[in-house]
Tab-separated table of C-alpha atoms in Angstrom:
chain	number	residue	atom	x	y	z
A	1	MET	CA	3.954	-33.763	-14.157
A	2	LEU	CA	6.042	-30.932	-15.590
A	3	ARG	CA	9.323	-32.197	-16.904
A	4	SER	CA	12.175	-30.384	-15.123
A	5	PRO	CA	14.253	-28.147	-17.431
A	6	LEU	CA	17.235	-28.629	-15.117
A	7	PRO	CA	19.172	-31.885	-15.090
A	8	LEU	CA	20.258	-31.639	-11.429
A	9	TRP	CA	17.905	-31.162	-8.528
A	10	VAL	CA	18.280	-30.241	-4.850
A	11	VAL	CA	16.305	-31.238	-1.773
A	12	PRO	CA	14.731	-28.312	0.166
A	13	ALA	CA	16.722	-27.617	3.306
A	14	GLU	CA	15.602	-26.546	6.750
A	15	ASP	CA	14.130	-23.016	6.823
A	16	GLU	CA	14.884	-22.575	3.070
A	17	PRO	CA	12.375	-20.344	1.280
A	18	PRO	CA	11.359	-20.915	-2.374
A	19	HIS	CA	13.507	-18.090	-3.712
A	20	GLY	CA	16.466	-19.523	-1.798
A	21	LEU	CA	15.915	-22.911	-3.359
A	22	LEU	CA	15.896	-21.304	-6.793
A	23	LEU	CA	19.308	-19.760	-6.044
A	24	ARG	CA	20.649	-23.149	-5.037
A	25	LEU	CA	19.251	-24.791	-8.176
A	26	ALA	CA	21.162	-22.238	-10.225
A	27	GLU	CA	24.409	-23.018	-8.439
A	28	ARG	CA	23.832	-26.779	-8.625
A	29	ASN	CA	23.363	-26.622	-12.409
A	30	GLY	CA	26.175	-24.199	-13.136
A	31	ILE	CA	23.868	-21.431	-14.335
A	32	GLN	CA	25.669	-18.105	-14.694
A	33	SER	CA	22.922	-15.500	-14.329
A	34	GLN	CA	19.394	-14.965	-13.083
A	35	SER	CA	18.221	-14.159	-16.608
A	36	GLN	CA	19.456	-17.521	-17.810
A	37	LEU	CA	17.770	-19.214	-14.843
A	38	SER	CA	14.459	-17.460	-15.596
A	39	ALA	CA	14.653	-18.404	-19.300
A	40	LEU	CA	15.138	-22.071	-18.379
A	41	THR	CA	12.586	-22.371	-15.623
A	42	GLY	CA	10.121	-19.524	-16.139
A	43	LEU	CA	10.707	-18.568	-12.516
A	44	SER	CA	12.138	-15.492	-10.835
A	45	VAL	CA	13.166	-14.536	-7.303
A	46	ARG	CA	10.721	-11.621	-7.324
A	47	GLU	CA	7.720	-13.788	-8.113
A	48	LEU	CA	8.660	-16.469	-5.561
A	49	ARG	CA	9.180	-13.872	-2.870
A	50	ASN	CA	5.563	-12.845	-3.422
A	51	GLY	CA	4.288	-16.414	-3.219
A	52	ALA	CA	3.832	-16.934	-7.009
A	53	GLY	CA	5.279	-19.867	-8.914
A	54	ILE	CA	5.774	-22.197	-5.950
A	55	GLU	CA	3.904	-25.059	-7.584
A	56	ARG	CA	6.066	-24.737	-10.693
A	57	LEU	CA	9.262	-24.582	-8.614
A	58	ALA	CA	8.203	-27.732	-6.773
A	59	ALA	CA	7.793	-29.485	-10.146
A	60	VAL	CA	11.198	-28.262	-11.349
A	61	ALA	CA	12.867	-29.451	-8.154
A	62	HIS	CA	10.765	-32.622	-7.825
A	63	CYS	CA	9.678	-31.810	-4.277
A	64	ASP	CA	6.498	-31.355	-2.291
A	65	PRO	CA	5.027	-27.830	-2.655
A	66	ALA	CA	3.907	-28.021	1.018
A	67	HIS	CA	7.545	-28.281	2.067
A	68	LEU	CA	8.318	-25.021	0.190
A	69	MET	CA	5.254	-23.214	1.588
A	70	ASN	CA	6.480	-23.815	5.173
A	71	SER	CA	9.192	-21.175	4.802
A	72	ALA	CA	7.561	-18.977	2.158
A	73	PRO	CA	6.370	-15.379	2.782
A	74	ILE	CA	2.679	-15.250	1.774
A	75	VAL	CA	1.576	-11.821	0.566
A	76	SER	CA	-2.077	-10.769	0.963
A	77	ASP	CA	-4.063	-7.603	1.689
A	78	GLY	CA	-1.013	-5.349	1.762
A	79	GLY	CA	0.756	-7.470	4.398
A	80	LEU	CA	2.407	-10.800	4.640
A	81	ALA	CA	2.379	-13.946	6.749
A	82	ILE	CA	5.252	-16.268	7.616
A	83	ARG	CA	4.641	-19.525	9.485
A	84	GLY	CA	1.300	-18.296	10.711
A	85	GLU	CA	2.560	-14.947	12.004
A	86	ARG	CA	1.121	-11.929	10.209
A	87	PHE	CA	2.889	-8.640	9.586
A	88	SER	CA	0.929	-5.584	8.502
A	89	ALA	CA	3.587	-4.219	6.125
A	90	ARG	CA	5.303	-5.988	3.289
A	91	HIS	CA	8.463	-3.974	3.961
A	92	ALA	CA	9.053	-6.255	6.919
A	93	VAL	CA	10.981	-8.355	4.405
A	94	ARG	CA	14.021	-6.976	2.565
A	95	GLN	CA	13.424	-7.073	-1.191
A	96	SER	CA	16.736	-6.098	-2.811
A	97	VAL	CA	19.525	-6.699	-0.308
A	98	ARG	CA	20.527	-10.330	0.312
A	99	ARG	CA	21.747	-11.041	3.830
A	100	LEU	CA	23.155	-14.113	5.526
A	101	CYS	CA	25.136	-15.548	8.414
A	102	PRO	CA	28.497	-16.858	7.109
A	103	GLU	CA	28.581	-19.515	9.864
A	104	CYS	CA	25.211	-20.834	8.763
A	105	VAL	CA	26.489	-21.007	5.181
A	106	VAL	CA	29.532	-22.989	6.311
A	107	GLU	CA	27.235	-25.496	8.060
A	108	SER	CA	24.837	-25.758	5.115
A	109	SER	CA	25.136	-23.735	1.924
A	110	HIS	CA	21.544	-22.588	1.643
A	111	HIS	CA	19.505	-19.436	2.282
A	112	ARG	CA	17.256	-19.231	5.377
A	113	PHE	CA	13.947	-17.368	5.220
A	114	TRP	CA	14.776	-15.320	8.325
A	115	PHE	CA	17.856	-13.822	6.668
A	116	ASP	CA	15.347	-11.600	4.832
A	117	LEU	CA	13.491	-10.289	7.857
A	118	LYS	CA	14.231	-6.604	8.479
A	119	PHE	CA	13.492	-6.894	12.185
A	120	VAL	CA	16.107	-9.602	12.648
A	121	THR	CA	19.739	-8.418	12.527
A	122	THR	CA	21.636	-11.266	14.171
A	123	CYS	CA	22.065	-15.039	13.921
A	124	PRO	CA	20.584	-16.678	17.047
A	125	ALA	CA	22.720	-19.825	16.618
A	126	HIS	CA	26.112	-18.179	16.104
A	127	GLY	CA	25.762	-14.878	17.909
A	128	ARG	CA	27.080	-12.735	15.060
A	129	LYS	CA	25.566	-9.917	13.032
A	130	LEU	CA	24.081	-10.791	9.681
A	131	ILE	CA	26.101	-9.470	6.725
A	132	GLN	CA	24.987	-8.057	3.402
A	133	THR	CA	28.254	-7.656	1.465
A	134	CYS	CA	30.517	-10.079	-0.365
A	135	SER	CA	34.144	-10.490	0.692
A	136	CYS	CA	35.077	-8.317	-2.266
A	137	GLY	CA	33.152	-5.427	-0.690
A	138	GLN	CA	30.216	-5.387	-3.127
A	139	PRO	CA	26.678	-5.779	-1.852
A	140	LEU	CA	24.974	-9.163	-2.018
A	141	SER	CA	21.790	-9.088	-4.061
A	142	TRP	CA	19.151	-11.280	-5.691
A	143	THR	CA	20.894	-11.041	-9.066
A	144	ASP	CA	23.550	-13.342	-7.582
A	145	VAL	CA	23.514	-17.044	-8.475
A	146	ARG	CA	25.885	-18.254	-5.725
A	147	ILE	CA	24.932	-18.288	-2.056
A	148	SER	CA	28.493	-17.496	-0.907
A	149	LYS	CA	29.425	-14.643	-3.259
A	150	CYS	CA	28.137	-11.754	-5.328
A	151	CYS	CA	27.875	-11.885	-9.145
A	152	ARG	CA	30.493	-9.145	-9.620
A	153	CYS	CA	33.641	-11.028	-8.533
A	154	ASP	CA	35.307	-14.328	-9.396
A	155	ASN	CA	36.686	-15.472	-6.051
A	156	GLY	CA	34.525	-13.932	-3.378
A	157	ASP	CA	33.563	-15.932	-0.328
A	158	VAL	CA	31.388	-14.640	2.472
A	159	THR	CA	32.824	-17.228	4.876
A	160	ASN	CA	36.062	-15.176	4.823
A	161	ILE	CA	34.379	-12.054	6.211
A	162	PRO	CA	35.615	-11.234	9.744
A	163	TRP	CA	33.311	-12.069	12.619
A	164	VAL	CA	31.309	-9.157	14.097
A	165	GLN	CA	29.904	-10.070	17.485
A	166	ALA	CA	26.234	-9.235	17.955
A	167	ARG	CA	25.142	-7.088	20.918
A	168	PRO	CA	23.880	-9.483	23.635
A	169	ASP	CA	20.653	-7.526	24.179
A	170	ILE	CA	19.756	-7.502	20.483
A	171	LEU	CA	20.701	-11.151	20.149
A	172	GLU	CA	18.406	-12.046	23.063
A	173	MET	CA	15.488	-10.240	21.397
A	174	ASP	CA	16.161	-11.802	17.983
A	175	ARG	CA	16.214	-15.271	19.594
A	176	TRP	CA	12.771	-14.679	21.059
A	177	ILE	CA	11.408	-13.341	17.740
A	178	LEU	CA	12.741	-16.281	15.773
A	179	SER	CA	11.528	-18.783	18.344
A	180	ARG	CA	8.034	-17.510	17.564
A	181	LEU	CA	8.712	-18.463	13.949
A	182	ARG	CA	9.898	-21.916	14.994
A	183	VAL	CA	13.582	-21.201	14.617
A	184	GLY	CA	15.588	-22.142	17.698
A	185	GLY	CA	14.300	-21.621	21.210
A	186	ALA	CA	14.054	-18.823	23.748
A	187	SER	CA	12.706	-18.177	27.232
A	188	SER	CA	9.079	-17.092	27.665
A	189	VAL	CA	7.997	-13.474	27.850
A	190	PRO	CA	4.420	-13.796	29.115
A	191	ILE	CA	3.240	-10.320	28.242
A	192	LEU	CA	4.337	-10.812	24.621
A	193	ASP	CA	3.890	-14.539	24.059
A	194	SER	CA	0.136	-14.341	23.521
A	195	ILE	CA	0.178	-11.734	20.733
A	196	ASN	CA	1.314	-11.912	17.136
A	197	VAL	CA	4.917	-11.030	16.385
A	198	GLY	CA	4.027	-8.018	14.244
A	199	THR	CA	2.175	-6.352	17.112
A	200	ALA	CA	4.874	-7.391	19.595
A	201	LEU	CA	7.512	-5.577	17.559
A	202	HIS	CA	5.362	-2.454	17.662
A	203	VAL	CA	4.887	-2.749	21.433
A	204	ILE	CA	8.527	-3.321	22.372
A	205	GLN	CA	9.744	-0.473	20.166
A	206	ASN	CA	7.347	1.993	21.769
A	207	VAL	CA	8.137	0.851	25.302
A	208	GLY	CA	11.825	1.302	24.481
A	209	LEU	CA	11.225	4.788	23.158
A	210	LEU	CA	9.176	5.672	26.261
A	211	ASP	CA	12.110	4.661	28.434
A	212	LEU	CA	14.583	6.586	26.278
A	213	GLY	CA	12.595	9.816	26.027
A	214	GLY	CA	10.522	9.916	29.189
A	215	TYR	CA	7.462	12.151	29.186
A	216	GLN	CA	6.987	13.769	25.755
A	217	THR	CA	3.944	14.874	23.877
A	218	ALA	CA	5.472	14.542	20.384
A	219	TRP	CA	5.775	11.082	18.850
A	220	PRO	CA	9.470	10.129	18.811
A	221	GLU	CA	11.580	7.973	16.489
A	222	PRO	CA	14.692	5.946	17.423
A	223	ARG	CA	16.919	8.375	15.514
A	224	ASP	CA	15.745	11.177	17.836
A	225	PHE	CA	17.771	9.462	20.588
A	226	GLY	CA	20.677	8.422	18.404
A	227	VAL	CA	19.826	4.713	18.455
A	228	SER	CA	18.824	2.179	15.836
A	229	VAL	CA	15.401	0.600	15.627
A	230	ALA	CA	16.926	-2.675	16.872
A	231	GLU	CA	18.433	-0.903	19.892
A	232	ALA	CA	15.125	0.744	20.772
A	233	ARG	CA	13.304	-2.527	20.458
A	234	SER	CA	15.843	-4.453	22.510
A	235	ARG	CA	15.447	-1.877	25.282
A	236	GLY	CA	11.677	-2.297	25.327
A	237	PHE	CA	12.025	-6.060	25.143
A	238	ARG	CA	14.233	-6.177	28.243
A	239	ILE	CA	11.850	-3.929	30.167
A	240	LEU	CA	8.870	-6.192	29.435
A	241	LYS	CA	10.798	-9.426	29.891
A	242	HIS	CA	12.156	-8.401	33.278
A	243	GLU	CA	8.848	-6.763	34.340
A	244	ARG	CA	10.209	-3.288	34.796
A	245	LEU	CA	7.369	-1.475	33.066
A	246	ASN	CA	6.067	-0.117	36.386
A	247	ASP	CA	9.367	1.737	36.979
A	248	VAL	CA	9.288	3.311	33.536
A	249	LEU	CA	5.626	4.378	33.888
A	250	ASP	CA	6.277	5.889	37.315
A	251	SER	CA	9.198	7.887	35.949
A	252	VAL	CA	7.122	9.215	33.065
A	253	TYR	CA	4.221	10.114	35.331
A	254	THR	CA	6.532	11.955	37.716
A	255	ALA	CA	7.842	14.036	34.802
A	256	PHE	CA	4.242	14.797	33.749
A	257	ALA	CA	3.304	15.906	37.242
A	258	ALA	CA	6.405	18.131	37.412
A	259	SER	CA	5.532	19.795	34.103
A	260	ASN	CA	2.662	21.734	35.740
A	261	SER	CA	0.807	21.588	32.464
A	262	GLY	CA	-2.575	21.953	34.184
A	263	ARG	CA	-3.930	19.052	32.141
A	264	ALA	CA	-6.118	16.439	33.761
A	265	ALA	CA	-4.135	13.329	34.813
A	266	THR	CA	-5.770	10.919	32.366
A	267	ILE	CA	-3.915	8.071	30.691
A	268	LYS	CA	-3.712	10.028	27.459
A	269	ASN	CA	-2.308	13.134	29.169
A	270	SER	CA	-0.110	11.505	31.841
A	271	TYR	CA	1.906	9.462	29.403
A	272	GLY	CA	1.998	11.838	26.453
A	273	TRP	CA	2.319	10.221	23.022
A	274	PHE	CA	2.573	6.781	24.634
A	275	GLY	CA	-0.817	7.094	26.225
A	276	GLU	CA	-2.356	8.270	22.981
A	277	TRP	CA	-0.753	5.355	21.111
A	278	LEU	CA	-1.879	2.838	23.708
A	279	LEU	CA	-5.471	3.980	23.573
A	280	ASP	CA	-5.511	3.715	19.787
A	281	LEU	CA	-3.834	0.283	19.713
A	282	GLN	CA	-6.083	-2.509	18.547
A	283	PHE	CA	-7.087	-4.688	21.515
A	284	GLN	CA	-4.641	-7.448	22.243
A	285	GLU	CA	-3.405	-9.129	25.400
A	286	ALA	CA	-0.219	-7.085	25.728
A	287	SER	CA	-2.009	-3.762	25.364
A	288	ALA	CA	-4.641	-4.867	27.904
A	289	ARG	CA	-1.957	-5.809	30.404
A	290	ILE	CA	-0.134	-2.479	29.973
A	291	HIS	CA	-3.480	-0.751	30.451
A	292	GLU	CA	-4.091	-2.680	33.607
A	293	THR	CA	-0.639	-1.713	34.901
A	294	ILE	CA	-1.326	1.973	34.260
A	295	VAL	CA	-4.774	1.900	35.817
A	296	VAL	CA	-3.463	0.172	38.973
A	297	ARG	CA	-0.700	2.750	39.340
A	298	ALA	CA	-3.140	5.586	38.758
A	299	THR	CA	-5.598	4.176	41.320
A	300	ARG	CA	-2.870	3.927	43.926
A	301	ARG	CA	-1.938	7.558	43.372
A	302	LYS	CA	-5.621	8.530	43.540
A	303	ARG	CA	-4.843	11.329	41.172
A	304	SER	CA	-6.112	9.811	37.971
A	305	GLN	CA	-9.538	8.329	37.433
A	306	PRO	CA	-9.783	7.083	33.859
A	307	SER	CA	-13.146	6.010	32.594
A	308	PHE	CA	-13.638	3.513	29.786
A	309	ARG	CA	-16.270	3.600	27.105
A	310	ASN	CA	-15.392	0.257	25.542
A	311	GLY	CA	-15.243	-2.114	28.480
A	312	PRO	CA	-12.446	-3.122	30.771
A	313	GLY	CA	-9.941	-3.989	28.048
A	314	LEU	CA	-8.602	-1.208	25.879
A	315	GLY	CA	-11.303	1.499	25.734
A	316	HIS	CA	-10.613	5.219	25.743
A	317	ALA	CA	-9.652	7.127	28.835
A	318	THR	CA	-11.191	10.563	29.292
């Protein structure tokens, strides 16, 4: 076994990723900089964030590598996986900015893997927004060697930062997302529970945008409506959770019919960019159920008769 270059060790904490454990090892051993830490251990935050060096870290900390892997982002094929959930883009995880919940740090001074997830902006346990600055005003980063402060000041302490209450709708969505990653618990959302979280994020954002913009042919972005990505997603999440998709679809179809475009009332035409996106979406349970909803509504109107070339699931409407 590799002899540890550090005299003091730490036990991996709940939801602590490998790069978070490295930060805590630095603090435990009084190390003053990341460069000094790397020189002593041969490890870096960047490598550990990409899944490299975990075996060596386990040897340095005298712990089981499997325990570290449980909360580690695993990078492969241009995407990443966390606790069995796959995300298509590596930018789903913040690389430079370090974020945290001060209340979590008060309870246990360690980093949690979900602090890094771009699509999570609140703490589900404490109902406050995650922060990314030290109490001195400087940004937290991965050059820091203390969980509760940045490396630029002497007496900073993130636990002194004033509480900023999270929006209830965004908090509700974040709780559901994190429950899928085995952090906390949340009520079921049947249309979303059967698909991977990465696809679910895509679905709820586009349903939210459809509700915000109504019938449009151009593909919109949250900024087009003056909202954040989290706000657009929370809107879509509430619609799907409370089964209000029918109302949104009817409103969009009504606007299409009033446009007098002369275009055939197919799924692709009737719902503009949303219909086009839905038809191109890789088959999954949520997309199939949205398709079914649209087809049922169209059949009732007897004004749209979509045909499918690829079976009853996703297919392409003509």
